[in-house]
């Protein structure tokens, strides 16, 4: 009786002499494909930065000196790191506002609004936008916590002297290589998330106050402070640290808002009493906000909306709201939020005009107040609603801002033209010089209104021109990368068909004949010649080395596909000769696979899809098993219940609430699951049904107490969850003994699975217990229960596959009296792939994704609970903390990988072949995601709010 493979019958036989040669060819091809796949995905992943996130920095532009008198001699910049706009403006539960001094400024002295940050809402990109006026590409987050030399122009660079105090992660970025600066930072050890971090803000103020006090006895310091173009920058980290540690609705965070307000008041009084000349401007703002779960990074309004209060020299006074102030609803800020959104009633500021800005607009505002040239890489628009200047000076300020942005455009245009063989200019700015001349004529004629309008139009065109050259190569690169992924997927399919399926003997022999006799050199020669031509063109255009890699990889893969032309042609003839039912079955499998993968893509923005998925799959799988298994069994019910149990987690909020009791209960749940697995492994092995997954060896285990030790460590980790959290909450510190115990338990437990028995169930049970302690110690709430639920679903998957295998063997044995293993196999007891085996990689893809999305949103930077690491470390260490968070996410994924490998062993299918099918599925999703990426993360991040 024949059994269909993907493209052939199992009764087709290959000559015995060809089998060793075929095995050698498969091994060589597997090794070659793995190496090629790693290189290809690494290179193509880098293309995202070349296409979407190239650095906007260019050099070689001239400064544009303003032609007006500066309204201020000095400027104070106060940045409250991690301060949300709503928590700053809204009252507390008793109706009292948390920032009384700055509210008084808003109502009587200055101007206010919301500053809109652009994702990624992290500290370095936020401060760069405020101080330098441009948005770094997202890859700059990797530099966010290092003291880098100044790689770009900033307001600090243009100042006569800059005084700065604050965090060692921010201040050195701007002042570390700045000769005309005075700065200091506190030690990294001060950034302890177990304490109230508001003392860090007090430290910054105390340092500045001490400097002013010393100047009374130091004439040199006194002269320095009396210079014009002086900038004072105080970085106030307390809100960020307290938001991470205690979340922004905690009393500690909300009290920190009062602290920064009091510091702003003391700085104002200190400087006004020191100088007594009313020539100081003040700006209070934040680099980013803070989500409800104590994190930041994505584009949610809680992360992008930050307060902005400006007062002092050169700043307008408050104005009442008028109807004409709300006329540009079609416009959006950098975070895609509408202009002139209604001010919340609870802020009690709806009667005072609000002037919202993009975060990068603050840099030209500071430059204008001090009469300095704008930073040469700034893309901010001067917010005229804040400055108090004569009409002529306002036009001059906007014109200087416009010329500075236009200079960037001209420099980028010049660079691109010098490198391009077929240059396409930005046509709207072809006559920019005549527009500048017209503006000068209007200024001479004192037609300031027309000059202002033309200057703003020219500035808008210059910004569009910058975007044009920033994305100049976008279409070419996207087309090349897409063709490269398609070629990789086609080549992968060809390999799977040739290496892991039982093709009809005549097709395989034809393919072998082609491999030996056809002149594949022609295709390779054509590919080499084409690549040579492309390389010469790229070299003449001075393209980056990665451009050569993108083209070379794509051309190489298509050349390899052309080498398989005869095989593809023979395969096509074979498919045309098959019955229509088979072709329909093949097409249906392809359509279903694509639908599942597309649903997985959409699950990145809608986690509830997994709930429906497991509800439906649980019902269908249990019904299918119930009808397939000829004897009474509880497996169908178990499969259904476990799938429905797991479906609950994607309905839960991504903001995981603290619940240590639930974490402790999860430890008990893990032990019960482990005990059940151990009992099943010992007692059920005598039944032939469990023969494939249970341990039937009679010999004494190598480590008979291994299970008891692992269960003890799980219980001990639950105890340490309670002790560590209780002590940290009461004492506001992580006890050293608790910290050492947690590291030891987590590390030691992960080693123990290496000593487990070789039986499939015993090994999986040991891995499940071995990684439970670190996961529990990194858990703060319901995600600990998710670990057990995922383990149950993986057991259900194995039982489902084992049931199908056993039923199939029984049916086959009763029908022909022969065992299934007597039919065509590859080697090492692995059989050829069948059409139905596609369910294995598809199931793996679903479980792979739910392992990441079951307790949060892996697509969002802000979805990681930093408080998860507080049982291991509380002192700020971004890379170690990020490593622990990523490891926590990796643990469920590791369980899925182990279950996948166990199933390939159980079903005797080629594991590497199934992995290639997994890669194929993931690359289908990758191509879709490739087109979903948007500049500045706008569209993608905005949709992350659905989590």
Tab-separated table of C-alpha atoms in Angstrom, residues 16 36 64 78 331 353 355 372 403 413 530 534 728 735 747 762 859 863 879 890 930:
chain	number	residue	atom	x	y	z
A	16	UNK	CA	21.203	1.057	-3.161
A	36	UNK	CA	24.419	30.703	4.206
A	64	UNK	CA	24.009	80.551	10.510
A	78	UNK	CA	15.888	71.464	33.832
A	331	UNK	CA	-1.605	68.490	11.495
A	353	UNK	CA	-3.218	79.103	25.825
A	355	UNK	CA	1.583	75.700	22.897
A	372	UNK	CA	23.235	81.506	19.258
A	403	UNK	CA	18.738	78.675	6.572
A	413	UNK	CA	22.030	67.016	-1.982
A	530	UNK	CA	25.996	40.497	-13.686
A	534	UNK	CA	26.502	45.820	-10.433
A	728	UNK	CA	13.176	45.019	49.687
A	735	UNK	CA	19.685	41.945	51.040
A	747	UNK	CA	22.279	29.060	38.094
A	762	UNK	CA	11.984	12.299	31.823
A	859	UNK	CA	7.024	43.977	19.657
A	863	UNK	CA	6.686	45.708	27.434
A	879	UNK	CA	22.923	45.666	29.883
A	890	UNK	CA	13.833	33.027	26.250
A	930	UNK	CA	9.716	44.257	6.298
